[in-house]
PDB file of C-alpha atoms and ligand atoms in Angstrom:
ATOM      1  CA  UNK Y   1      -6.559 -11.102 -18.671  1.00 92.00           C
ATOM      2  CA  UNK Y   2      -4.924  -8.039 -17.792  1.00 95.00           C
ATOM      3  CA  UNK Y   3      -6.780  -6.603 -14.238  1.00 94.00           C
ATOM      4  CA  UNK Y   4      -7.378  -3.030 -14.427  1.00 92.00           C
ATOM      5  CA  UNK Y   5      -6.683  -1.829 -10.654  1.00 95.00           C
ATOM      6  CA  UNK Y   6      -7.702   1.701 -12.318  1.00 96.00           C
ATOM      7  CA  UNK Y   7     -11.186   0.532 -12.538  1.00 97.00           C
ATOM      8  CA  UNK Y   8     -11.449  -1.655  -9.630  1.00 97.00           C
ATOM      9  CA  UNK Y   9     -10.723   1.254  -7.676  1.00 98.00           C
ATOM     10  CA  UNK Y  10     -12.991   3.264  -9.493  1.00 98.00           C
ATOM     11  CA  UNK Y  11     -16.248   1.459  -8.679  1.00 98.00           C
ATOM     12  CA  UNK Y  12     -15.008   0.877  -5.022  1.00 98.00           C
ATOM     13  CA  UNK Y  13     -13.846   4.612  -4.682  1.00 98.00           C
ATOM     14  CA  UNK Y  14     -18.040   4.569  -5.594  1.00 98.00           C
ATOM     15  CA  UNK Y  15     -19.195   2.900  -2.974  1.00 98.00           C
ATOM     16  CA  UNK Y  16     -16.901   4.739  -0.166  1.00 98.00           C
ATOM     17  CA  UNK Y  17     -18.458   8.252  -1.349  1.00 98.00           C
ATOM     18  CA  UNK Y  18     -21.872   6.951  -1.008  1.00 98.00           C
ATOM     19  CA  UNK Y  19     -20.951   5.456   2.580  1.00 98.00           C
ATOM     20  CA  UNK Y  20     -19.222   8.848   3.301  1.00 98.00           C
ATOM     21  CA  UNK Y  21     -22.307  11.023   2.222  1.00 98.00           C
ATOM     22  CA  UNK Y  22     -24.356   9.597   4.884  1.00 98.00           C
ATOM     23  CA  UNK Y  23     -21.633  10.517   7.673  1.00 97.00           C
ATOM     24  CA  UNK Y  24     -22.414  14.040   8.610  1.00 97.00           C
ATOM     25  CA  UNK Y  25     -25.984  13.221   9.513  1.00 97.00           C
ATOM     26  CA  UNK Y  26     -24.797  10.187  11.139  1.00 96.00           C
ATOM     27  CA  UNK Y  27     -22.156  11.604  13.016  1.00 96.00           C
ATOM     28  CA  UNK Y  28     -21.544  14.726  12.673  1.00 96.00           C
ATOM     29  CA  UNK Y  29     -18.514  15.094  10.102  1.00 97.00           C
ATOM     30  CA  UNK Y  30     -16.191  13.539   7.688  1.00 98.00           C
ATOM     31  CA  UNK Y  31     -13.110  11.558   7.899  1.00 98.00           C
ATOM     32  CA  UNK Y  32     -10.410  13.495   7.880  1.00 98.00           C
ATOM     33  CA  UNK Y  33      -6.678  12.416   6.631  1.00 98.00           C
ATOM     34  CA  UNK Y  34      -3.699  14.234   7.192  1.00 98.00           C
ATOM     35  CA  UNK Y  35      -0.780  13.902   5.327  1.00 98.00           C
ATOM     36  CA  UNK Y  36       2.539  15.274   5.811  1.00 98.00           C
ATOM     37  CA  UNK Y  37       5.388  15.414   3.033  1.00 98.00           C
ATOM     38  CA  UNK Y  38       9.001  16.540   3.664  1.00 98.00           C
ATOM     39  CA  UNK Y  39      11.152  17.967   0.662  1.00 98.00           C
ATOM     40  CA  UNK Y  40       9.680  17.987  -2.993  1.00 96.00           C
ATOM     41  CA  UNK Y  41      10.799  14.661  -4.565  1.00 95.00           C
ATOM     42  CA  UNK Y  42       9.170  14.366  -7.361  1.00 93.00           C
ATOM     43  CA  UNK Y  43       7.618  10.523  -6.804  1.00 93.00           C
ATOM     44  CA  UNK Y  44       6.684  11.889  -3.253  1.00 96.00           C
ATOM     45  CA  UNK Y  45       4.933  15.156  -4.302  1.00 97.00           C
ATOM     46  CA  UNK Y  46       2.981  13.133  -7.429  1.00 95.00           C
ATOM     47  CA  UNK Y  47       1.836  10.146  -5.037  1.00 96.00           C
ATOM     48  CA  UNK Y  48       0.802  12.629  -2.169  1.00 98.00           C
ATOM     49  CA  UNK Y  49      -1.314  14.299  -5.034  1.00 98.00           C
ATOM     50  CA  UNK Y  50      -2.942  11.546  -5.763  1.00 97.00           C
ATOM     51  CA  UNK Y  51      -3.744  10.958  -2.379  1.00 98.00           C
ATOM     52  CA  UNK Y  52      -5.601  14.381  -2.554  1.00 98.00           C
ATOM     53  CA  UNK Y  53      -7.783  13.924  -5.496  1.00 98.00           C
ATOM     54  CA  UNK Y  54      -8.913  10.371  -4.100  1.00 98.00           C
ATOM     55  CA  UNK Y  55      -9.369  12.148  -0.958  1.00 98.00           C
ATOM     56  CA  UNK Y  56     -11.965  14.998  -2.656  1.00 98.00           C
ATOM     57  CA  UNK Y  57     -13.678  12.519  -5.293  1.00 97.00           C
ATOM     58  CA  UNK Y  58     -14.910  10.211  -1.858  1.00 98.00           C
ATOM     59  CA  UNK Y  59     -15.409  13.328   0.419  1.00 98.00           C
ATOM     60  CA  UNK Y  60     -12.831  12.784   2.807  1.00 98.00           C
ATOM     61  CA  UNK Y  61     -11.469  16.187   4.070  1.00 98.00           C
ATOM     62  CA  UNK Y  62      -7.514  16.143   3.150  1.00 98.00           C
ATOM     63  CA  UNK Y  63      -4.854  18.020   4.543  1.00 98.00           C
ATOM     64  CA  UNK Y  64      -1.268  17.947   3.151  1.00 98.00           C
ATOM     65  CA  UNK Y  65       1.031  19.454   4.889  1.00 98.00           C
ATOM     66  CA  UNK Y  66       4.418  20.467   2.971  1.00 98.00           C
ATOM     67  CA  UNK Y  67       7.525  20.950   4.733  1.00 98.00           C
ATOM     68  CA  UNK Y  68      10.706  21.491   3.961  1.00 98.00           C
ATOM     69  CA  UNK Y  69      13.901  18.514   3.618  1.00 98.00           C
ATOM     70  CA  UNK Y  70      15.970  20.299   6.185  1.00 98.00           C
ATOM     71  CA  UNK Y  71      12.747  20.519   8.870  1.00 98.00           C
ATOM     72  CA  UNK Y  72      14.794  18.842  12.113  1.00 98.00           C
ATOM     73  CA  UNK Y  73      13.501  15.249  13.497  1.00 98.00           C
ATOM     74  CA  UNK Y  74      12.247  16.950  17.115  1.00 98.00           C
ATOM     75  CA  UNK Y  75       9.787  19.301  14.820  1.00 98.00           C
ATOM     76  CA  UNK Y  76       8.464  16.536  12.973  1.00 98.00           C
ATOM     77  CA  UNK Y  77       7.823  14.847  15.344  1.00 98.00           C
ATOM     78  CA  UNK Y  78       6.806  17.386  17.535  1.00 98.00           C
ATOM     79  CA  UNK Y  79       3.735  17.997  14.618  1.00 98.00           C
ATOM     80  CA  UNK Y  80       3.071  14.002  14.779  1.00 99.00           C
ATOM     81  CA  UNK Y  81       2.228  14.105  18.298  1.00 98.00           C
ATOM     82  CA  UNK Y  82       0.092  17.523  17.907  1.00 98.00           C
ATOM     83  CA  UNK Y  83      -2.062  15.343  15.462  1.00 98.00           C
ATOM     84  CA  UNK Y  84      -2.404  12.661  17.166  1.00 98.00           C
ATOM     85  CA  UNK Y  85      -3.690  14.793  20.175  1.00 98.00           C
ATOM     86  CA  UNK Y  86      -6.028  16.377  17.643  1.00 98.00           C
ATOM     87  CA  UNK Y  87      -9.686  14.727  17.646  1.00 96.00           C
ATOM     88  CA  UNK Y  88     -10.591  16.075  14.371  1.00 97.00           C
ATOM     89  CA  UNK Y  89      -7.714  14.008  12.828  1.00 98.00           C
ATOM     90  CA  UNK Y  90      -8.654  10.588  11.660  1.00 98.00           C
ATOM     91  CA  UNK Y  91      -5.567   9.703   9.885  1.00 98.00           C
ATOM     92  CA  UNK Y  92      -1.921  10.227  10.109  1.00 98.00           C
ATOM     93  CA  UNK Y  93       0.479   9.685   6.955  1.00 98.00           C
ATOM     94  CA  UNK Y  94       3.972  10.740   6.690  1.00 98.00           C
ATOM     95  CA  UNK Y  95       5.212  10.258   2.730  1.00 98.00           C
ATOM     96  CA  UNK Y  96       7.948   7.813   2.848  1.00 97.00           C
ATOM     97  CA  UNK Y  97      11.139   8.037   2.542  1.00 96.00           C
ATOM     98  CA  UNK Y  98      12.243  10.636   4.557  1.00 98.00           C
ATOM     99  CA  UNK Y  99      15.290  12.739   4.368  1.00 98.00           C
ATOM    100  CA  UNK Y 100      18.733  10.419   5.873  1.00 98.00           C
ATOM    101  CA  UNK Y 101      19.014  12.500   8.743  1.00 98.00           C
ATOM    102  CA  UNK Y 102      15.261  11.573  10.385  1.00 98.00           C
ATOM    103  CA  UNK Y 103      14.813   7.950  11.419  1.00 98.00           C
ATOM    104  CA  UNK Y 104      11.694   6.814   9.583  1.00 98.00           C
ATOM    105  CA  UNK Y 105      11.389   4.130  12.480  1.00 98.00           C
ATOM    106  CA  UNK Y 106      11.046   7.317  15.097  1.00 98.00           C
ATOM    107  CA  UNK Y 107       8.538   8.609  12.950  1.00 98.00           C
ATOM    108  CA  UNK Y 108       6.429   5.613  12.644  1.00 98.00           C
ATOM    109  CA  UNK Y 109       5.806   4.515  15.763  1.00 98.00           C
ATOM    110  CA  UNK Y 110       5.264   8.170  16.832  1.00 98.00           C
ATOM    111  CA  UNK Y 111       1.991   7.980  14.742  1.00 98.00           C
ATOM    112  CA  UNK Y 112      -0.650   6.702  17.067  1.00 98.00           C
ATOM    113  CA  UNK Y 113      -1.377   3.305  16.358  1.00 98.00           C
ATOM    114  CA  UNK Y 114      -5.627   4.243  15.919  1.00 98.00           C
ATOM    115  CA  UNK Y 115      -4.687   6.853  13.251  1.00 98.00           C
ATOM    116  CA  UNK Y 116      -1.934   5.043  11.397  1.00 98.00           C
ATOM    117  CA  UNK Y 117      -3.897   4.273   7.947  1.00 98.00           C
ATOM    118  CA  UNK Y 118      -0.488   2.970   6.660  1.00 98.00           C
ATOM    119  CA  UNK Y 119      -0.621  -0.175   8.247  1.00 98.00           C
ATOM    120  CA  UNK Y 120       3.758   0.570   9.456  1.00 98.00           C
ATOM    121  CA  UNK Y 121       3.028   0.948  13.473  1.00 98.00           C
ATOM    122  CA  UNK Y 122       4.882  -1.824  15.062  1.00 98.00           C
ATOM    123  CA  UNK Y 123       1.756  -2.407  17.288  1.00 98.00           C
ATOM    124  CA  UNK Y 124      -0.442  -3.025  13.632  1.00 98.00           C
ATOM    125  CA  UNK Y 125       2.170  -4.948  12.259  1.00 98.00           C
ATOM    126  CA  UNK Y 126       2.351  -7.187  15.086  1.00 98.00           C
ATOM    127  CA  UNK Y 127      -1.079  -7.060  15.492  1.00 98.00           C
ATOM    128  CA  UNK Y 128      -1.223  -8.592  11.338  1.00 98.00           C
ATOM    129  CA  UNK Y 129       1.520 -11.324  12.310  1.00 97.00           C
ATOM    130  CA  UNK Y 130      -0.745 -12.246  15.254  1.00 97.00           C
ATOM    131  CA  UNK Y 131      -3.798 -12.280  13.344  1.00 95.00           C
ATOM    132  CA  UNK Y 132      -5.262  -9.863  15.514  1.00 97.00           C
ATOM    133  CA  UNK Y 133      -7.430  -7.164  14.234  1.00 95.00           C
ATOM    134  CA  UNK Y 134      -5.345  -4.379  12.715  1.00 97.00           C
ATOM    135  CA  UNK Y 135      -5.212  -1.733  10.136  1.00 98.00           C
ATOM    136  CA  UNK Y 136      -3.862  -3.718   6.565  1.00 98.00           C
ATOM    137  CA  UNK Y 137      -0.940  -1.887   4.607  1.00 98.00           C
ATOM    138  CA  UNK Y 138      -2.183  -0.634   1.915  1.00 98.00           C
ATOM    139  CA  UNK Y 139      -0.412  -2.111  -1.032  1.00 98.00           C
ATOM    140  CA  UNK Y 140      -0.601  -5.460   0.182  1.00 98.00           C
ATOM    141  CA  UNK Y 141      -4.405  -5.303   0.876  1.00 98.00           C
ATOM    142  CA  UNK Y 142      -4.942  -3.910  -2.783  1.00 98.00           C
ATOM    143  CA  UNK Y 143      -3.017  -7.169  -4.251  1.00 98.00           C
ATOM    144  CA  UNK Y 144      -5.436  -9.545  -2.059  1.00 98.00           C
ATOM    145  CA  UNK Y 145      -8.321  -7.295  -3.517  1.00 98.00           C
ATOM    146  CA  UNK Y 146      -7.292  -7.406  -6.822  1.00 98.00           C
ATOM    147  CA  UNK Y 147      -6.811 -11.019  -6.950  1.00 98.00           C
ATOM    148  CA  UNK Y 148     -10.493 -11.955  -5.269  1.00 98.00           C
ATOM    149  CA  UNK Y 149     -11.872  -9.520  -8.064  1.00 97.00           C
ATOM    150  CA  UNK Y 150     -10.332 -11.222 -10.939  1.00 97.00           C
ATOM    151  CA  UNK Y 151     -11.729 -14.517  -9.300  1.00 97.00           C
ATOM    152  CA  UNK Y 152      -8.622 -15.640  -9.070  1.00 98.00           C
ATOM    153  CA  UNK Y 153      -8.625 -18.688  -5.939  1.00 98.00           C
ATOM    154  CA  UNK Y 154      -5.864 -18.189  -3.359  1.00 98.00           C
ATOM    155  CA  UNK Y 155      -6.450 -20.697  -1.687  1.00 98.00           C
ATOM    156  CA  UNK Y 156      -3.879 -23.953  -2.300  1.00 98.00           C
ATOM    157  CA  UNK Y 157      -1.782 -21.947  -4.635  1.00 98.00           C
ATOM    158  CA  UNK Y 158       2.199 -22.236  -4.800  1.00 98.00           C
ATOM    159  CA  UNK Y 159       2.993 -18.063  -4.204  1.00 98.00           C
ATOM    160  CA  UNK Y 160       6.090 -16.696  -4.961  1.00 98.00           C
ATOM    161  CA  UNK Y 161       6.568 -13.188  -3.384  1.00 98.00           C
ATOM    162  CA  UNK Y 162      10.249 -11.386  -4.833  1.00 98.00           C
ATOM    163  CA  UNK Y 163      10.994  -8.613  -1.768  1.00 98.00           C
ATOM    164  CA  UNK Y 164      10.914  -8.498   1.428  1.00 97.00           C
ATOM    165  CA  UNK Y 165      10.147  -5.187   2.280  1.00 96.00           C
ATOM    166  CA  UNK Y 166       8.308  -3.965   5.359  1.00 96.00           C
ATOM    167  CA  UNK Y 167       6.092  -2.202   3.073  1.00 95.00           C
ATOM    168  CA  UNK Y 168       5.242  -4.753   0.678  1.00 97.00           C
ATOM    169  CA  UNK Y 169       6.996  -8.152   0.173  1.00 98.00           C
ATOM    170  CA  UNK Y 170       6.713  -9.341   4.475  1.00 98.00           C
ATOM    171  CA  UNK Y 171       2.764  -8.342   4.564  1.00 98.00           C
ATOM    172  CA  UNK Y 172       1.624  -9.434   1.262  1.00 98.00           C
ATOM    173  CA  UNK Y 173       3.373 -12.955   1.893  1.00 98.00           C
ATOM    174  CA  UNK Y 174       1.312 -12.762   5.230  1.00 98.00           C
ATOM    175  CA  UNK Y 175      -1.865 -11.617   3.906  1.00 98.00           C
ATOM    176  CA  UNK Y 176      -1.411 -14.529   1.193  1.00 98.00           C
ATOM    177  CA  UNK Y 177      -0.834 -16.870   3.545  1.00 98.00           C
ATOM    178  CA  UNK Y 178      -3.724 -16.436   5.754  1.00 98.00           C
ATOM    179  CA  UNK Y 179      -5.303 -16.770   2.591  1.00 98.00           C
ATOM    180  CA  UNK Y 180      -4.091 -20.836   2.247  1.00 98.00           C
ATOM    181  CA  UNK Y 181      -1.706 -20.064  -0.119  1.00 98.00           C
ATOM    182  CA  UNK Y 182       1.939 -21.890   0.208  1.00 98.00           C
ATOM    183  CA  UNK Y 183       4.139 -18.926  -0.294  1.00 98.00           C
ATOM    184  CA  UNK Y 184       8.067 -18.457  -0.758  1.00 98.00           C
ATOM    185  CA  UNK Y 185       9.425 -15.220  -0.047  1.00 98.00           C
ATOM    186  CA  UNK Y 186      12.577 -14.448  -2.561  1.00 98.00           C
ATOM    187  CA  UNK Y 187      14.688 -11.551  -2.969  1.00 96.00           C
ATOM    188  CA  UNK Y 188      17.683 -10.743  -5.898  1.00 91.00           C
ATOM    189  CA  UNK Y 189      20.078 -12.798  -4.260  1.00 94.00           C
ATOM    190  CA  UNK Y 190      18.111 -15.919  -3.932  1.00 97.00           C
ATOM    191  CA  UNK Y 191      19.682 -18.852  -6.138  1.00 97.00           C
ATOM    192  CA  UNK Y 192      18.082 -19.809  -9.140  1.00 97.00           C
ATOM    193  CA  UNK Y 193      15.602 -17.868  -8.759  1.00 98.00           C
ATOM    194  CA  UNK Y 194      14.222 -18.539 -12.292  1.00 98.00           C
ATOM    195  CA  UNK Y 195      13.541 -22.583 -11.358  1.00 98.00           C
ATOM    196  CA  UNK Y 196      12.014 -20.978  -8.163  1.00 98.00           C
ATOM    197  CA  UNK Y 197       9.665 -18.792 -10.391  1.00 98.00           C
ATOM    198  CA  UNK Y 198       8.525 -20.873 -12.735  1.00 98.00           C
ATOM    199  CA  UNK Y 199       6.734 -23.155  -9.990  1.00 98.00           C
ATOM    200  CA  UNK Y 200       4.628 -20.275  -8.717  1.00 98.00           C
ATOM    201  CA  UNK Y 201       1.116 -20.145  -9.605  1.00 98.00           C
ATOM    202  CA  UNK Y 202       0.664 -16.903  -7.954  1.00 98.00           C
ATOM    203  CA  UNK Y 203       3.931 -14.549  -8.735  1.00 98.00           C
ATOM    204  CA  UNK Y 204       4.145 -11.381  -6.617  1.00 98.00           C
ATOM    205  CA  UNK Y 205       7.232  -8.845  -7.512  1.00 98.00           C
ATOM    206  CA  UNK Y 206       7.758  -5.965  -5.704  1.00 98.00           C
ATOM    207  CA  UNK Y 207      11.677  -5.367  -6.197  1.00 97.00           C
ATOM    208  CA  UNK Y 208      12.184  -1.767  -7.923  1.00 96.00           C
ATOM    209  CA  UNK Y 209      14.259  -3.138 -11.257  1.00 97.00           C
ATOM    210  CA  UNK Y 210      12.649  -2.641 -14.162  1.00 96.00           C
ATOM    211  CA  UNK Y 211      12.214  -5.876 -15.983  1.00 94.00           C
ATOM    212  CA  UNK Y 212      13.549  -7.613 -13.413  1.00 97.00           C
ATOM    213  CA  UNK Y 213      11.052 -10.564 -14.312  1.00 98.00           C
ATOM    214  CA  UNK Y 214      12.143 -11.944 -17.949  1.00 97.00           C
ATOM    215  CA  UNK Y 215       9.394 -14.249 -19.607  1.00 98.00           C
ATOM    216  CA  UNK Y 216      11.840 -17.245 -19.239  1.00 98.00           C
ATOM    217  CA  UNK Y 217      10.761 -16.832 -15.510  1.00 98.00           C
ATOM    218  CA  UNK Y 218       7.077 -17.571 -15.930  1.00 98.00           C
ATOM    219  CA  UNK Y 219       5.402 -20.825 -16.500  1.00 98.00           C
ATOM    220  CA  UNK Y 220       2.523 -20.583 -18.850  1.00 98.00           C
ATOM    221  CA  UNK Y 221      -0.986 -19.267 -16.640  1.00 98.00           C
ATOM    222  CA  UNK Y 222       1.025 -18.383 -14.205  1.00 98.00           C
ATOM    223  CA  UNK Y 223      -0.968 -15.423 -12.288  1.00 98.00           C
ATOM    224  CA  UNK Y 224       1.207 -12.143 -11.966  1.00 98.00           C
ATOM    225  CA  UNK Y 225       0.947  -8.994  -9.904  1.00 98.00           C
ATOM    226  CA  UNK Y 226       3.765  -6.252 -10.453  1.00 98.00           C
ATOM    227  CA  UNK Y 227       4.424  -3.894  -7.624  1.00 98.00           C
ATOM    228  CA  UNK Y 228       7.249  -2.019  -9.220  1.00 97.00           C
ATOM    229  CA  UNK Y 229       7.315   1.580 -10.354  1.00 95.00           C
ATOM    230  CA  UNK Y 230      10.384   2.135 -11.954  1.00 95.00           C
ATOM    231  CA  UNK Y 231      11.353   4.116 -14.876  1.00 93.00           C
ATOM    232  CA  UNK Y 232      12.015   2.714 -18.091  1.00 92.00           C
ATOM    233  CA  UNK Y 233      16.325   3.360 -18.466  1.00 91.00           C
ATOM    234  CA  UNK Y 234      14.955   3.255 -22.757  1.00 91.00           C
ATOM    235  CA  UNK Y 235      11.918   5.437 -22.945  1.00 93.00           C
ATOM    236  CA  UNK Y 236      11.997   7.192 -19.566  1.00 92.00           C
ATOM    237  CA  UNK Y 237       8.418   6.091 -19.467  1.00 94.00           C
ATOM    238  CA  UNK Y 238       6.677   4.419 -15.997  1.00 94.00           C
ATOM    239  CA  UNK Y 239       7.363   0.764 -15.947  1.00 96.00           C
ATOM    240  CA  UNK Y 240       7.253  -2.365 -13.721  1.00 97.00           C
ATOM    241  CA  UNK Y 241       9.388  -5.104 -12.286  1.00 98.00           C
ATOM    242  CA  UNK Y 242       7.961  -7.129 -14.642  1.00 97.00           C
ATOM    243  CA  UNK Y 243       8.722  -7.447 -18.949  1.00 97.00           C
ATOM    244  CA  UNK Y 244       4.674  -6.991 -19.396  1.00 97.00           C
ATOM    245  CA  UNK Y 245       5.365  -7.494 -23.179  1.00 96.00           C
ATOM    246  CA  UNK Y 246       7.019 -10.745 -23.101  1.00 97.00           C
ATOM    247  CA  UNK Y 247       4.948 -11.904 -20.324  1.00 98.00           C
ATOM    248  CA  UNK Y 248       1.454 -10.972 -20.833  1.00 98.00           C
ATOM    249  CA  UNK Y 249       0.757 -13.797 -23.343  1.00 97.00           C
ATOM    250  CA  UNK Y 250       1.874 -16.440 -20.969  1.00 97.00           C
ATOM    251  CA  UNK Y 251      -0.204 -15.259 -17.749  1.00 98.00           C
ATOM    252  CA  UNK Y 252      -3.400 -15.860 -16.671  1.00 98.00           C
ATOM    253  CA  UNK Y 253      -3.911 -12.591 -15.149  1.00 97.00           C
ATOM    254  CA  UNK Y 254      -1.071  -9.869 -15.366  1.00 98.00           C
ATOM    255  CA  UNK Y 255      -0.967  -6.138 -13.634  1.00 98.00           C
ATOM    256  CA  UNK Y 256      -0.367  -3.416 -15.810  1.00 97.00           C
ATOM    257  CA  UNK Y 257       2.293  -0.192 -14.414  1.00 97.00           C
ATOM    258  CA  UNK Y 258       0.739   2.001 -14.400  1.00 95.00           C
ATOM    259  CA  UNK Y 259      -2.892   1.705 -13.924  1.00 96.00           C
ATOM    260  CA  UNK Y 260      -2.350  -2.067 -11.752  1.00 97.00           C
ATOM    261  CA  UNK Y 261      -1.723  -2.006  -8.059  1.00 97.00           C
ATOM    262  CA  UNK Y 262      -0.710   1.776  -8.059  1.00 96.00           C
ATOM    263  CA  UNK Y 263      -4.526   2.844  -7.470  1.00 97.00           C
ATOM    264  CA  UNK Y 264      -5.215  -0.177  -5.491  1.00 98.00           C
ATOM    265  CA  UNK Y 265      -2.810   1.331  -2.822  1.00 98.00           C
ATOM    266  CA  UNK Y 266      -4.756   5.132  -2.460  1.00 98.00           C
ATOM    267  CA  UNK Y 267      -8.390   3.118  -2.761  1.00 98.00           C
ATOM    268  CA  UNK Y 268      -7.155   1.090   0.300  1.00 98.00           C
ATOM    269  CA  UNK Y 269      -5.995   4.049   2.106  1.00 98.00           C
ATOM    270  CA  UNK Y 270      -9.217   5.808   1.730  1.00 98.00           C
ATOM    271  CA  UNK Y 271     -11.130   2.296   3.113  1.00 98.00           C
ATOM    272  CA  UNK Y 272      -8.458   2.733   6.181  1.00 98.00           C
ATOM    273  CA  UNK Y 273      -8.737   6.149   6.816  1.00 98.00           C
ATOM    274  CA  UNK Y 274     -13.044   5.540   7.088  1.00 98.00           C
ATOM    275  CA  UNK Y 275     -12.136   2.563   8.989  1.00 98.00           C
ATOM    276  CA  UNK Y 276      -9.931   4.607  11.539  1.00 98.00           C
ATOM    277  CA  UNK Y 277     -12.785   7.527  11.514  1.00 98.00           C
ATOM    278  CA  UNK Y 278     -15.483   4.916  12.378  1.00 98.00           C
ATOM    279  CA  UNK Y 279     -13.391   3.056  14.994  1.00 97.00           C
ATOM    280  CA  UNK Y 280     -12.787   7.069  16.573  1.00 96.00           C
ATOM    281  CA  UNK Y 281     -16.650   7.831  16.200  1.00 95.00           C
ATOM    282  CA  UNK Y 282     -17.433   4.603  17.671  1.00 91.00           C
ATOM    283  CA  UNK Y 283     -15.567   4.605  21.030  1.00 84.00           C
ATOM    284  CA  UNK Y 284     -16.178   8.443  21.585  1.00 82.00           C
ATOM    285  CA  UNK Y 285     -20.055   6.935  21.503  1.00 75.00           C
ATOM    286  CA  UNK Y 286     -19.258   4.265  23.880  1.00 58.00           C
TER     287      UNK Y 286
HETATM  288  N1  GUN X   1       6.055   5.742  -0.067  1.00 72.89           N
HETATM  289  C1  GUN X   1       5.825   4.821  -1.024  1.00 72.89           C
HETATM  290  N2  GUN X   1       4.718   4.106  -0.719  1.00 72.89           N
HETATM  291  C2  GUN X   1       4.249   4.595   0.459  1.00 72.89           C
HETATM  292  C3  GUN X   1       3.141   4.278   1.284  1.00 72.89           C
HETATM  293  O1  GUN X   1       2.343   3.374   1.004  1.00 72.89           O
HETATM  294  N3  GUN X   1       3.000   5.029   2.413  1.00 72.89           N
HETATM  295  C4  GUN X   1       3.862   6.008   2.746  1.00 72.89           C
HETATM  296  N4  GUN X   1       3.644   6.672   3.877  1.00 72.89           N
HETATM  297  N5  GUN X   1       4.917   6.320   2.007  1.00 72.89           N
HETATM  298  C5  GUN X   1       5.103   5.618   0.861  1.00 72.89           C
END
């Protein structure tokens, strides 16, 4: 079964317009996200796009904010801290990565923890690691989704999670976790990592290589969710971390790039961005 994460996030993108069409009567306005890209790479500028349209198809006001590679740390930051001190501003994101010379730890944990939709403050990710309530990065909260969706049961499962990223590899193997799954967190340089592989039940692969994962790597029904965007070095075409040709016959359930976790990832943003508008509306009411 391949799960569509296209149409997943289609039918829940759905339901968060209908929620959102009740909010101006209920409180007065929208959610609002703001999101700031540096420079014009052209990953940055076509994931911050999409961002947008998700944004406009649910009804939550979007602002992008462009500026340019060679903007100095101080005046990014500087523009951080005037949204966060803006109460028409639900949600912060800054596009990641940033230029070398501006530390992309200074920039997260200048975002105010209530309006970090990302999930990357250090007080959210301790807050996850403490299982204390918390805004859920997005990618990793799209996988757990996904999974439930395609019925697939967590709980008990041998998970295999390749990166360690703060991003994705660290929180997914969390969120998994929690979920009573026995995970293993491996990375390129882990040893045999084929024998490691081909005990997981639940594969995870969020490493950036494209066909990292060969089908000699995969036990038959194993259940596999590619992370990686990559560029074929062959066609020049989108690809995965995963060899979905050689691979899909043998899984149970298999991601497709694109159209997999990719619009998993904006959907959850959108849910966190209403989450950090209703948490704002809430305590302004208190
Ligand atoms: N760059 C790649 N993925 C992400 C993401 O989820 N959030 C941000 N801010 N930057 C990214």
């Amino acid at each position: 079964m391949i799960i569509s994460g296209k149409e997943l996030s289609a039918k829940l993108k759905a339901e968060m317009a209908a929620q959102v069409a009740g909010f101006p009567e209920k409180y007065g306005r929208v959610p609002h996200l703001t999101v700031i890209l540096v420079g014009d790479d052209p990953a940055s500028v076509s994931y911050v796009t999409g961002k947008a349209k998700a944004s406009e198809v649910i009804g939550i006001k979007n602002t992008t904010i462009r500026k340019p590679a060679t903007i100095a740390e101080d005046e990014l930051l500087a523009l951080i801290r005037q949204l966060n001190a803006d109460d028409t501003v639900d949600g912060i994101l800054v596009q990641l990565p940033l230029p070398k010379h501006i530390s992309e730890a200074r920039v997260i944990e200048t975002i105010d923890k209530s309006k970090d939709v990302d999930g990357f403050h250090p007080l959210n990710v301790a807050a996850l690691w403490q299982k204390q309530p918390c805004t859920l990065p997005c990618t990793p909260k799209g996988i757990i989704k996904m999974l439930k969706a395609a019925g697939v049961e967590i709980s008990g499962k041998r998970a295999v999670v390749i990166g360690r990223s703060n991003i994705v590899g660290l929180p997914v193997a969390k969120l998994l976790l929690d979920e009573n799954a026995t995970v293993t967190i491996a990375h390129s340089r882990t040893k045999d990592l084929p024998a490691l592989t081909r005990q997981a039940e639940i594969l995870v692969v969020a490493i950036g290589r494209p066909r990292f994962v060969t089908a000699d790597m995969v036990s038959e029904g194993t259940v596999v969710i590619d992370v990686g965007v990559n560029r074929d070095p062959e066609t020049g075409k989108l690809c995965g971390d995963v060899d979905f040709a050689a691979i899909e016959p043998k899984a149970s359930v298999i991601t497709p790039v694109p159209g997999g976790v990719g619009p998993m990832t904006i959907c959850c943003l959108m849910e966190n961005t209403i989450e950090c508008f209703l948490n704002s509306v809430r305590d302004k009411n208190l």
